[in-house]
Short mmCIF file of N, CA and C in Angstrom, two decimals:
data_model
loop_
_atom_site.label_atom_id
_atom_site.label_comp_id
_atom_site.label_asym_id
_atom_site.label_seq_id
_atom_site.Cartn_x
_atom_site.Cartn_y
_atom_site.Cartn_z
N UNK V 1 220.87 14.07 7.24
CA UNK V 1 221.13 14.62 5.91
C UNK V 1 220.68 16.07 5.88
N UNK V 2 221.54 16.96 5.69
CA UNK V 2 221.00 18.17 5.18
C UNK V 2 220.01 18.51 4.01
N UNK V 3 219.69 19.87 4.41
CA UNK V 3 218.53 19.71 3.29
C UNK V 3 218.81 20.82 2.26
N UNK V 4 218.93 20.62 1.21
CA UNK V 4 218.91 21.85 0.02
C UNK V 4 219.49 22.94 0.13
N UNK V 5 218.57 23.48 1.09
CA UNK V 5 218.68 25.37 1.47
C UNK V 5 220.41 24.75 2.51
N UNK V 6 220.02 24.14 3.32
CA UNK V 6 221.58 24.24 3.59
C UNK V 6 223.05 24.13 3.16
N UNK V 7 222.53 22.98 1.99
CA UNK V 7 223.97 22.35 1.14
C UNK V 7 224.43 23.72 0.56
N UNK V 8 223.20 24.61 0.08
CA UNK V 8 223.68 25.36 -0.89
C UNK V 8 224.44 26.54 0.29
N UNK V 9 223.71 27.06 1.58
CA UNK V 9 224.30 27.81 2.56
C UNK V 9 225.77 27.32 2.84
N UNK V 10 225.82 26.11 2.98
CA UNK V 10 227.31 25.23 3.24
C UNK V 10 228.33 25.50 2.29
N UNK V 11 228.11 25.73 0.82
CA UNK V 11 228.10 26.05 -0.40
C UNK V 11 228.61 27.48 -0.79
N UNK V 12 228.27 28.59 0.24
CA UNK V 12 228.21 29.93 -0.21
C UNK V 12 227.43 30.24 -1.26
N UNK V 13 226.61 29.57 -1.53
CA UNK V 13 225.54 29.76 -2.99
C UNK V 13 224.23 30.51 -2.12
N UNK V 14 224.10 31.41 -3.08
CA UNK V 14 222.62 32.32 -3.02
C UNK V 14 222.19 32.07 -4.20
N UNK V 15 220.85 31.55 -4.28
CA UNK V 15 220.09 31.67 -5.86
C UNK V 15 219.21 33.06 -5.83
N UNK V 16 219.14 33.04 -7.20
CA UNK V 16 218.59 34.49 -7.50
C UNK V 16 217.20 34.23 -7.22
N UNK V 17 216.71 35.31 -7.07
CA UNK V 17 214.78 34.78 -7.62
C UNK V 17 214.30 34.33 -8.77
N UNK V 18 213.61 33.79 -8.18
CA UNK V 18 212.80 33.17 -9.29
C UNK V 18 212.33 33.90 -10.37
N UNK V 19 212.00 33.97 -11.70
CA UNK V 19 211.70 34.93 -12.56
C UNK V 19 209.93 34.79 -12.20
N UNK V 20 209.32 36.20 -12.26
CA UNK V 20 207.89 36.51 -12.40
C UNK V 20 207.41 35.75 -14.01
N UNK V 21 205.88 35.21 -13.28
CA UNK V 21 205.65 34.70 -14.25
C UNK V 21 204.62 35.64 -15.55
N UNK V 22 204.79 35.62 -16.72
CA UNK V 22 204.50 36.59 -17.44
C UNK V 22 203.50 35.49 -18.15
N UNK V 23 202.73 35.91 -19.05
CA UNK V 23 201.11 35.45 -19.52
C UNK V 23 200.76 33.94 -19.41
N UNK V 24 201.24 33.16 -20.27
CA UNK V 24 200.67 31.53 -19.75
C UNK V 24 202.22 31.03 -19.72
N UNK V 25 203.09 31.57 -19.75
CA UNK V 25 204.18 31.15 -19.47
C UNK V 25 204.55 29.96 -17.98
N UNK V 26 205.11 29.40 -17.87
CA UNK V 26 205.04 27.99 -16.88
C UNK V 26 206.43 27.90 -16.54
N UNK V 27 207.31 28.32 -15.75
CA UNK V 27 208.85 28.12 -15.45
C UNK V 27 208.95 26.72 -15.13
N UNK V 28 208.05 25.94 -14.93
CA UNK V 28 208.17 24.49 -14.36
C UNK V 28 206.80 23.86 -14.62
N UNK V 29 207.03 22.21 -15.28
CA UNK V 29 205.74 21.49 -15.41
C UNK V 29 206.03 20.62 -14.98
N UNK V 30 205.30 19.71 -14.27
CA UNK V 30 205.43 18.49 -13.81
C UNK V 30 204.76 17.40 -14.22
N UNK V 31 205.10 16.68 -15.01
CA UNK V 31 203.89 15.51 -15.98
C UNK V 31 204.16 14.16 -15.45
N UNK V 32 203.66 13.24 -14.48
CA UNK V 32 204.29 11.75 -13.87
C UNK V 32 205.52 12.33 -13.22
N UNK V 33 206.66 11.63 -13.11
CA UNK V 33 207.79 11.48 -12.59
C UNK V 33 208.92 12.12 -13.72
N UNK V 34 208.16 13.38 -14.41
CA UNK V 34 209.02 13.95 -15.63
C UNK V 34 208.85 15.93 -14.82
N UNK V 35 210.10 16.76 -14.84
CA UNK V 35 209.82 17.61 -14.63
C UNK V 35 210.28 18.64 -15.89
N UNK V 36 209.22 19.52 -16.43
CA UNK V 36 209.87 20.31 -17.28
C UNK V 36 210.32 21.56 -17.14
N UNK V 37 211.34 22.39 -17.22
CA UNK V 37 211.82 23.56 -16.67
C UNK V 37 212.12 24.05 -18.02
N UNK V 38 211.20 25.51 -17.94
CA UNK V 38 212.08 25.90 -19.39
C UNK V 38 211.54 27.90 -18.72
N UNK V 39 212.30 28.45 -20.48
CA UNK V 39 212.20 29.74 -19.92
C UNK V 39 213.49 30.57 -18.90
N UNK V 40 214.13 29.32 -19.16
CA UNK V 40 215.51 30.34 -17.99
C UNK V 40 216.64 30.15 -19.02
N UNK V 41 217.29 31.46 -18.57
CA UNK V 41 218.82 31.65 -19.37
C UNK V 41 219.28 32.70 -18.76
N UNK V 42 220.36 32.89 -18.95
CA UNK V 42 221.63 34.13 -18.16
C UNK V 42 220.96 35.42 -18.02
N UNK V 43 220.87 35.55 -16.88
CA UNK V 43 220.08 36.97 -16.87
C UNK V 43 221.11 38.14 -16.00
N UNK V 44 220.88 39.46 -16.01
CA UNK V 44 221.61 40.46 -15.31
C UNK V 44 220.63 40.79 -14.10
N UNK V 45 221.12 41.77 -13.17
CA UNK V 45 220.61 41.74 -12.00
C UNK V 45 219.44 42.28 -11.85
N UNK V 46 219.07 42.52 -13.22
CA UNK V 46 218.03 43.57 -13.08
C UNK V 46 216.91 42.84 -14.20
N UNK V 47 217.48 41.45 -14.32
CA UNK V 47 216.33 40.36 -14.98
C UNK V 47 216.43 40.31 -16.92
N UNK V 48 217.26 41.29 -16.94
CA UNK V 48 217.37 41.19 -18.77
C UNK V 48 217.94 40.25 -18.93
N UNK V 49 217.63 39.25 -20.18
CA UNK V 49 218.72 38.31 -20.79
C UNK V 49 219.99 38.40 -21.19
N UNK V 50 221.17 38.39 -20.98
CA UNK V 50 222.14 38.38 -21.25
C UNK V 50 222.28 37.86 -22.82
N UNK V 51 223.23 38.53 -23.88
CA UNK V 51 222.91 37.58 -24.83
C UNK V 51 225.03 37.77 -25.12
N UNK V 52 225.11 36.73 -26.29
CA UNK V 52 226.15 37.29 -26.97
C UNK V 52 226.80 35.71 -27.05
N UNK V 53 227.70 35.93 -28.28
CA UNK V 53 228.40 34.86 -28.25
C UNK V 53 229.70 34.82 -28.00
N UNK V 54 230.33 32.80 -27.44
CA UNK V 54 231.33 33.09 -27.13
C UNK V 54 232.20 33.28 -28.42
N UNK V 55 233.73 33.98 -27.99
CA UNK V 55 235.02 33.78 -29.01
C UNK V 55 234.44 35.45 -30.15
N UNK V 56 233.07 35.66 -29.58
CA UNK V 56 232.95 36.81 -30.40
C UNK V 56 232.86 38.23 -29.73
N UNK V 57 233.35 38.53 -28.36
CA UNK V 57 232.54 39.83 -28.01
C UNK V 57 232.68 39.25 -26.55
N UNK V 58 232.68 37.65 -26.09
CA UNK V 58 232.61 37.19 -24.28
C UNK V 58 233.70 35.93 -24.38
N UNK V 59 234.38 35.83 -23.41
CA UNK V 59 235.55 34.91 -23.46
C UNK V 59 234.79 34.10 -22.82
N UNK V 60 235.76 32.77 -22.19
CA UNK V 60 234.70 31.86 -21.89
C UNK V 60 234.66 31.79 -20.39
N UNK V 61 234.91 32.92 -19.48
CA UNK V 61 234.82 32.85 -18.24
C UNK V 61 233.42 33.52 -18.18
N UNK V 62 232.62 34.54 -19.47
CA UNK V 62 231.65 34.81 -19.38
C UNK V 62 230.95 34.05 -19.61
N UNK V 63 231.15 32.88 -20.26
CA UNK V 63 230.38 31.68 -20.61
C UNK V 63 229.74 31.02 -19.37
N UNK V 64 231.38 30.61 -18.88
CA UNK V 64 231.05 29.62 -17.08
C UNK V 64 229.91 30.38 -16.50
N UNK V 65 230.52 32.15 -16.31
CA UNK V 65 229.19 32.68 -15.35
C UNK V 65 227.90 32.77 -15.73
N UNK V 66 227.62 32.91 -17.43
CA UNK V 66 225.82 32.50 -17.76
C UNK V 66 225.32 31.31 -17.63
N UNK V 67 226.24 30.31 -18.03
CA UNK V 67 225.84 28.93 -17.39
C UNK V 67 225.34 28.58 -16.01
N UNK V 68 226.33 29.28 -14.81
CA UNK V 68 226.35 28.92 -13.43
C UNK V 68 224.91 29.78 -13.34
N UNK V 69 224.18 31.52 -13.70
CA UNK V 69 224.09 31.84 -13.12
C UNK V 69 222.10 30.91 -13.85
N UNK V 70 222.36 30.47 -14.97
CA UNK V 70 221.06 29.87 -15.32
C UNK V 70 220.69 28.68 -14.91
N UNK V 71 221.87 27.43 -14.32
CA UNK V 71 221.43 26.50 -13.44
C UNK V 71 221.08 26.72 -12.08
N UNK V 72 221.85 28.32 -11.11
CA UNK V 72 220.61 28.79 -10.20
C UNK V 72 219.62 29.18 -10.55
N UNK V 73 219.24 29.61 -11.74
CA UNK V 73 218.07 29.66 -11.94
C UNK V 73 216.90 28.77 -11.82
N UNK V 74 217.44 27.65 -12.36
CA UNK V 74 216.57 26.45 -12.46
C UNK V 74 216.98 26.27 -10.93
N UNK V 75 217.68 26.17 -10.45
CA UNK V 75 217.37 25.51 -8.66
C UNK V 75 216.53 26.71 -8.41
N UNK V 76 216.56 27.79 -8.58
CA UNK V 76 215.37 28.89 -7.89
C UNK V 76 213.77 28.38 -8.08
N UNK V 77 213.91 28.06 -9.67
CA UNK V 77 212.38 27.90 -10.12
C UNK V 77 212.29 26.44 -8.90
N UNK V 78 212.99 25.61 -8.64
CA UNK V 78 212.50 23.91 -8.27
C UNK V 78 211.91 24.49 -6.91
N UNK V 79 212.83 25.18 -5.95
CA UNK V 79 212.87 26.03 -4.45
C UNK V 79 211.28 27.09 -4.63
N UNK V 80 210.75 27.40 -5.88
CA UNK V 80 209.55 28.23 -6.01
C UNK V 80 208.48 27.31 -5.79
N UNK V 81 208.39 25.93 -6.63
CA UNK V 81 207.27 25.23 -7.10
C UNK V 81 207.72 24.30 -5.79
N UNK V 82 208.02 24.32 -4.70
CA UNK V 82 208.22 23.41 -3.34
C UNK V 82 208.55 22.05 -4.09
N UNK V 83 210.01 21.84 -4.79
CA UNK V 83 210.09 20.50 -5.74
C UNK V 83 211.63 19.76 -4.72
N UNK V 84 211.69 20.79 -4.01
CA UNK V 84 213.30 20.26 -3.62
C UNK V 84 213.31 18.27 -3.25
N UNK V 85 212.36 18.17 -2.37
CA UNK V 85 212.42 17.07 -1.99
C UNK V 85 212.67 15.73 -2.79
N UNK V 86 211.61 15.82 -4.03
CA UNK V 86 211.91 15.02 -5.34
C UNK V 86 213.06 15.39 -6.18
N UNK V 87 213.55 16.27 -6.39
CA UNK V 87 214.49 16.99 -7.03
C UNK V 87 215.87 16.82 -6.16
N UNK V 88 215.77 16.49 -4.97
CA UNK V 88 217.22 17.23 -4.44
C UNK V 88 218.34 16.12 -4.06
N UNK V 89 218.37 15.23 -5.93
CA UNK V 89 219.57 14.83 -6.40
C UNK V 89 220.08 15.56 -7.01
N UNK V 90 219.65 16.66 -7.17
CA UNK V 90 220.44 17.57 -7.89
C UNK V 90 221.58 18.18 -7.50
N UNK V 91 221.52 18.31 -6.46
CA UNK V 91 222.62 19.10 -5.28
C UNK V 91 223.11 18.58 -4.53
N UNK V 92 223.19 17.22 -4.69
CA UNK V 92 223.97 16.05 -3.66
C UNK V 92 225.24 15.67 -4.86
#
């Protein structure tokens, strides 16, 4: 079975970095067999939030790409906190 970093290489997927963590902020908690991920949303390359709504100002192909580019996000944060192993139904 391949592992993670490869599916996603197999994939053509690069995840972004992980976002720096800023004051008690937590990109990932882990409580029992519960993981919490919060703190991520569409960001530009240079880490600002993307904002805007759709049908007002972004059609919805800008939609797909803040979506796609905030669930690499969350695979970045899992690949930060060494979670792949428990986590990596995610990418199967």
């Amino acid at each position: 079975m391949e592992s993670p970093e490869q599916r996603l290489k197999s994939l053509n997927i690069t995840l972004p970095p992980a976002p720096k963590l800023a004051g008690l902020y937590r990109p990932a908690t882990q409580v029992g067999n519960m993981l919490y991920l919060s703190g991520q949303g569409p960001r530009d390359s240079k880490g600002h939030f993307l904002t805007g709504k759709l049908g007002d100002g972004l059609e919805t192909n800008d939609g797909y790409r803040a979506a796609s580019n905030t669930a690499l996000q969350l695979l970045a944060v899992l690949l930060l906190k060494k979670l792949w192993v428990t986590y990596r139904a995610l990418i199967q």
